[in-house]
Amino acid sequence: GVHSYDAGDGSSWSFAIMKTPAADEPSVASKLFNNHGDDMYVWGLDVKSDSVVVTGEIWVGPVGWKTYLAKLDTDLNLVWHETITDGSNWSDAGSVSRDAEGNIYIAGESDGGSHVMKFDTNGQLLWQRIIDDGNGTFASVIQVDTDGSLYVCGITFDTDTGGSGLWIANLDADNGYTKWINIWNSLSENTWNWYWYNNAHRSLAIKDDVLTVAGNLTNCVTCSVSNCKSCAINNVCAVCATGYTLVNQTCNLCAAPCLTCANNTCSTCQP
């Protein structure tokens, strides 16, 4: 039958994972994992027909918190696990996703910047990328589309005002390089409390080539860039209004009656 899986903290030094039928029947399998007394937390879970992957963080004394990744079979037996000691003072992963070939993608935080990693199905690191705007970011969710496109979203901070904002990036799944990134920032004073951040915490859905991002919004400010639909950090335009194209951070009128255009070439015509 169809089963559901849930993972979380088992105690101050372990994590627990449970497999149950979808109809809320008694537990089919439950396992508690620990690492000889080291604190462990699990934040991300990805389930396929043949395996389960979890990711989070583990305390590696005296080094500090490090990103943790583990793969289990569907009976919750441990296949392999990895602790990523990449030279950072502190790192974790809050989300995990897999593509059709079984490659594993995780996203989280590393020394105040966002890090994204790709592993093969056996847990070998293929690449690692850092996304940081200089103010501090946290990647809270990662998703792989059916065509292999990789999307990451999360939180960014403005150290001058204390404001925070949402960001979403499209990465090349083969090498991790950024194709594009959009940032929406309130630029307003904030309370530096997690629940009041403008964030996209674990809220990214992909369907029919449409991305849906959800999160918290504390304050709004007027975007002063002419003909701009959405501003990013420091009042820099991220998305122009209909019929305009973004060139050198300004919105220029398309030469043809377009809904969208790039380099003055019509991408989508107006009806």
XYZ file of C-alpha atoms in Angstrom:
271
model
C 0.000 0.000 0.000
C 0.881 3.671 0.057
C 2.922 4.765 3.056
C 3.895 8.108 4.524
C 7.166 8.985 6.217
C 7.935 11.499 8.929
C 11.287 12.494 10.410
C 12.211 14.725 13.316
C 14.161 15.085 16.528
C 14.240 11.881 18.564
C 16.070 13.398 21.539
C 18.822 15.925 22.153
C 21.335 13.643 20.396
C 19.359 11.711 17.802
C 16.681 11.824 15.137
C 13.685 9.560 14.633
C 11.959 8.450 11.445
C 8.627 6.638 11.212
C 6.874 4.888 8.325
C 3.090 4.630 8.501
C 0.249 3.702 6.123
C -1.582 6.634 4.603
C -4.821 5.611 6.373
C -3.443 6.420 9.861
C -2.956 2.797 10.803
C -0.411 1.836 13.475
C 3.265 2.406 12.765
C 4.791 0.013 10.250
C 8.388 0.892 11.087
C 10.157 3.315 13.394
C 13.877 3.876 13.850
C 15.960 6.060 16.136
C 19.384 7.110 14.886
C 22.213 8.643 16.874
C 25.903 9.306 16.476
C 27.485 8.244 19.778
C 26.177 11.207 21.721
C 26.539 13.957 19.115
C 23.484 16.219 18.803
C 21.567 15.687 15.546
C 18.620 17.496 13.958
C 16.772 16.589 10.765
C 15.007 19.296 8.730
C 14.555 17.814 5.228
C 12.976 14.568 3.977
C 12.677 13.165 0.437
C 10.838 9.888 -0.281
C 11.057 7.758 -3.425
C 9.717 4.277 -4.165
C 13.021 2.594 -3.252
C 14.609 4.837 -0.613
C 14.368 7.755 1.812
C 16.859 10.634 2.134
C 17.074 12.933 5.168
C 19.237 15.989 5.796
C 19.903 18.383 8.662
C 22.797 19.128 10.983
C 25.048 17.310 13.437
C 27.320 18.549 16.203
C 30.938 17.628 15.503
C 32.929 18.584 18.562
C 34.978 20.675 18.818
C 34.444 21.773 15.192
C 30.764 22.784 15.539
C 27.525 22.221 13.629
C 27.942 20.520 10.250
C 25.577 19.505 7.451
C 24.324 15.932 7.740
C 22.926 13.712 4.952
C 21.705 10.112 5.120
C 20.035 7.590 2.820
C 17.814 4.751 4.067
C 15.926 1.950 2.366
C 12.120 1.826 2.595
C 12.353 -0.355 5.730
C 14.399 2.437 7.345
C 17.710 0.588 7.330
C 20.665 2.947 6.997
C 22.330 2.666 3.557
C 24.934 5.410 4.062
C 25.381 8.738 5.810
C 27.707 11.696 5.355
C 28.870 14.571 7.546
C 30.035 17.471 5.366
C 33.059 19.197 6.920
C 33.745 21.835 4.295
C 35.873 24.224 6.326
C 32.955 26.402 7.437
C 32.410 27.307 11.091
C 28.756 26.339 10.942
C 26.578 24.737 8.286
C 23.266 22.934 8.011
C 20.701 21.863 5.409
C 16.995 22.578 5.652
C 15.698 20.928 2.481
C 16.467 18.009 0.152
C 15.226 16.991 -3.302
C 16.162 14.309 -5.874
C 16.038 14.166 -9.657
C 14.984 11.277 -11.901
C 18.492 9.763 -11.824
C 18.571 9.724 -8.035
C 21.010 12.625 -7.657
C 20.520 14.436 -4.357
C 20.321 18.223 -3.910
C 20.387 19.920 -0.504
C 20.197 23.582 0.513
C 20.865 25.398 3.766
C 23.182 27.857 5.493
C 26.965 28.028 5.772
C 28.620 30.810 7.801
C 25.793 33.263 7.058
C 25.518 32.468 3.342
C 23.347 29.984 1.494
C 24.954 26.793 0.302
C 23.628 24.312 -2.260
C 25.156 20.872 -2.815
C 24.691 18.032 -5.272
C 25.484 14.386 -4.464
C 25.188 11.255 -6.544
C 22.968 8.382 -5.397
C 25.882 6.928 -3.397
C 26.516 10.108 -1.437
C 29.548 11.374 -3.366
C 29.716 15.181 -3.482
C 29.526 16.423 -7.099
C 29.517 20.178 -6.518
C 28.911 22.873 -3.907
C 27.886 26.487 -4.487
C 27.533 29.498 -2.166
C 24.819 32.126 -2.731
C 25.476 35.307 -0.744
C 24.561 38.931 -1.367
C 26.960 40.189 1.323
C 24.227 40.774 3.910
C 23.535 37.156 4.849
C 21.170 34.638 3.289
C 19.525 31.361 4.224
C 18.333 28.808 1.659
C 15.248 27.194 3.153
C 13.858 25.044 0.328
C 15.111 23.347 -2.857
C 13.151 21.612 -5.623
C 14.057 19.821 -8.846
C 11.588 20.099 -11.727
C 10.700 17.136 -13.920
C 12.921 18.551 -16.679
C 15.909 18.797 -14.335
C 15.651 22.521 -13.553
C 16.844 23.355 -10.024
C 15.128 26.044 -7.927
C 16.141 27.373 -4.514
C 14.430 29.980 -2.355
C 14.871 31.439 1.107
C 15.643 34.534 3.173
C 17.968 37.505 2.738
C 18.738 40.241 5.262
C 19.515 43.945 5.084
C 22.125 44.642 7.757
C 21.600 48.428 7.542
C 17.834 48.497 8.216
C 17.288 45.105 9.841
C 14.795 44.283 7.097
C 14.541 40.925 5.404
C 13.216 39.594 2.127
C 12.447 36.689 -0.146
C 14.705 35.374 -2.884
C 14.423 32.623 -5.469
C 17.150 31.349 -7.783
C 17.346 29.018 -10.774
C 20.564 26.967 -10.859
C 22.082 24.747 -13.508
C 21.695 21.240 -12.070
C 24.788 20.011 -13.925
C 27.254 22.452 -12.385
C 25.352 24.564 -9.837
C 25.933 27.888 -11.564
C 23.219 30.517 -11.102
C 21.040 31.157 -14.172
C 18.991 33.889 -12.537
C 18.023 35.162 -9.089
C 15.197 37.476 -7.992
C 15.003 39.198 -4.602
C 12.051 40.929 -2.979
C 12.990 42.942 0.095
C 10.914 45.114 2.421
C 13.972 47.258 3.332
C 12.094 48.169 6.493
C 13.154 47.882 10.101
C 12.503 44.468 11.555
C 12.636 42.679 14.900
C 15.137 39.986 13.847
C 12.749 37.265 14.930
C 12.528 34.159 12.712
C 8.738 34.263 12.484
C 8.746 37.916 11.420
C 11.227 37.567 8.624
C 10.035 38.084 5.079
C 10.790 34.509 4.118
C 9.907 31.609 1.882
C 10.443 28.991 4.535
C 10.041 25.513 2.930
C 7.309 26.818 0.614
C 8.104 26.207 -3.038
C 5.891 24.291 -5.457
C 6.429 23.583 -9.157
C 3.613 22.560 -11.497
C 3.226 23.020 -15.251
C 6.314 25.290 -15.364
C 4.778 27.633 -12.774
C 6.621 28.395 -9.522
C 4.601 29.162 -6.404
C 6.455 30.639 -3.421
C 4.848 31.431 -0.070
C 6.172 33.037 3.099
C 5.757 35.876 5.583
C 5.645 39.574 4.703
C 6.112 42.226 7.369
C 6.131 45.571 5.569
C 5.986 46.993 2.061
C 7.663 50.035 0.561
C 7.078 51.801 -2.719
C 9.439 50.838 -5.517
C 10.803 54.106 -6.916
C 12.150 52.668 -10.190
C 9.961 53.856 -13.075
C 7.881 51.145 -14.789
C 9.174 48.504 -12.363
C 6.822 45.775 -11.133
C 9.053 44.308 -8.407
C 12.099 45.762 -6.661
C 14.900 43.846 -4.958
C 17.497 44.924 -2.412
C 18.456 48.637 -2.325
C 15.489 49.556 -4.523
C 17.016 47.868 -7.600
C 14.421 46.642 -10.099
C 14.043 42.866 -10.375
C 10.987 42.600 -12.667
C 9.718 45.292 -15.061
C 6.064 46.055 -15.746
C 4.274 44.619 -18.774
C 5.731 45.948 -22.030
C 9.097 46.917 -20.534
C 12.470 45.181 -20.536
C 15.184 45.410 -17.867
C 18.438 46.938 -19.175
C 21.143 48.226 -16.808
C 18.704 48.299 -13.883
C 16.199 50.499 -15.761
C 12.934 49.505 -17.420
C 12.891 50.398 -21.116
C 9.823 50.315 -23.323
C 9.718 47.367 -25.722
C 9.857 48.374 -29.376
C 6.951 46.052 -30.233
C 3.610 45.550 -28.402
C 4.938 42.809 -26.108
C 3.943 41.328 -22.788
C 7.595 40.390 -22.205
C 10.782 41.153 -24.095
C 14.536 40.798 -23.692
C 17.201 42.749 -25.596
C 14.308 44.454 -27.375
C 13.174 41.089 -28.802
C 9.561 40.148 -28.197
C 9.156 36.989 -26.093
C 5.404 37.073 -25.572
C 3.147 39.212 -27.753
C 0.203 41.148 -26.410
C -3.180 39.767 -27.504
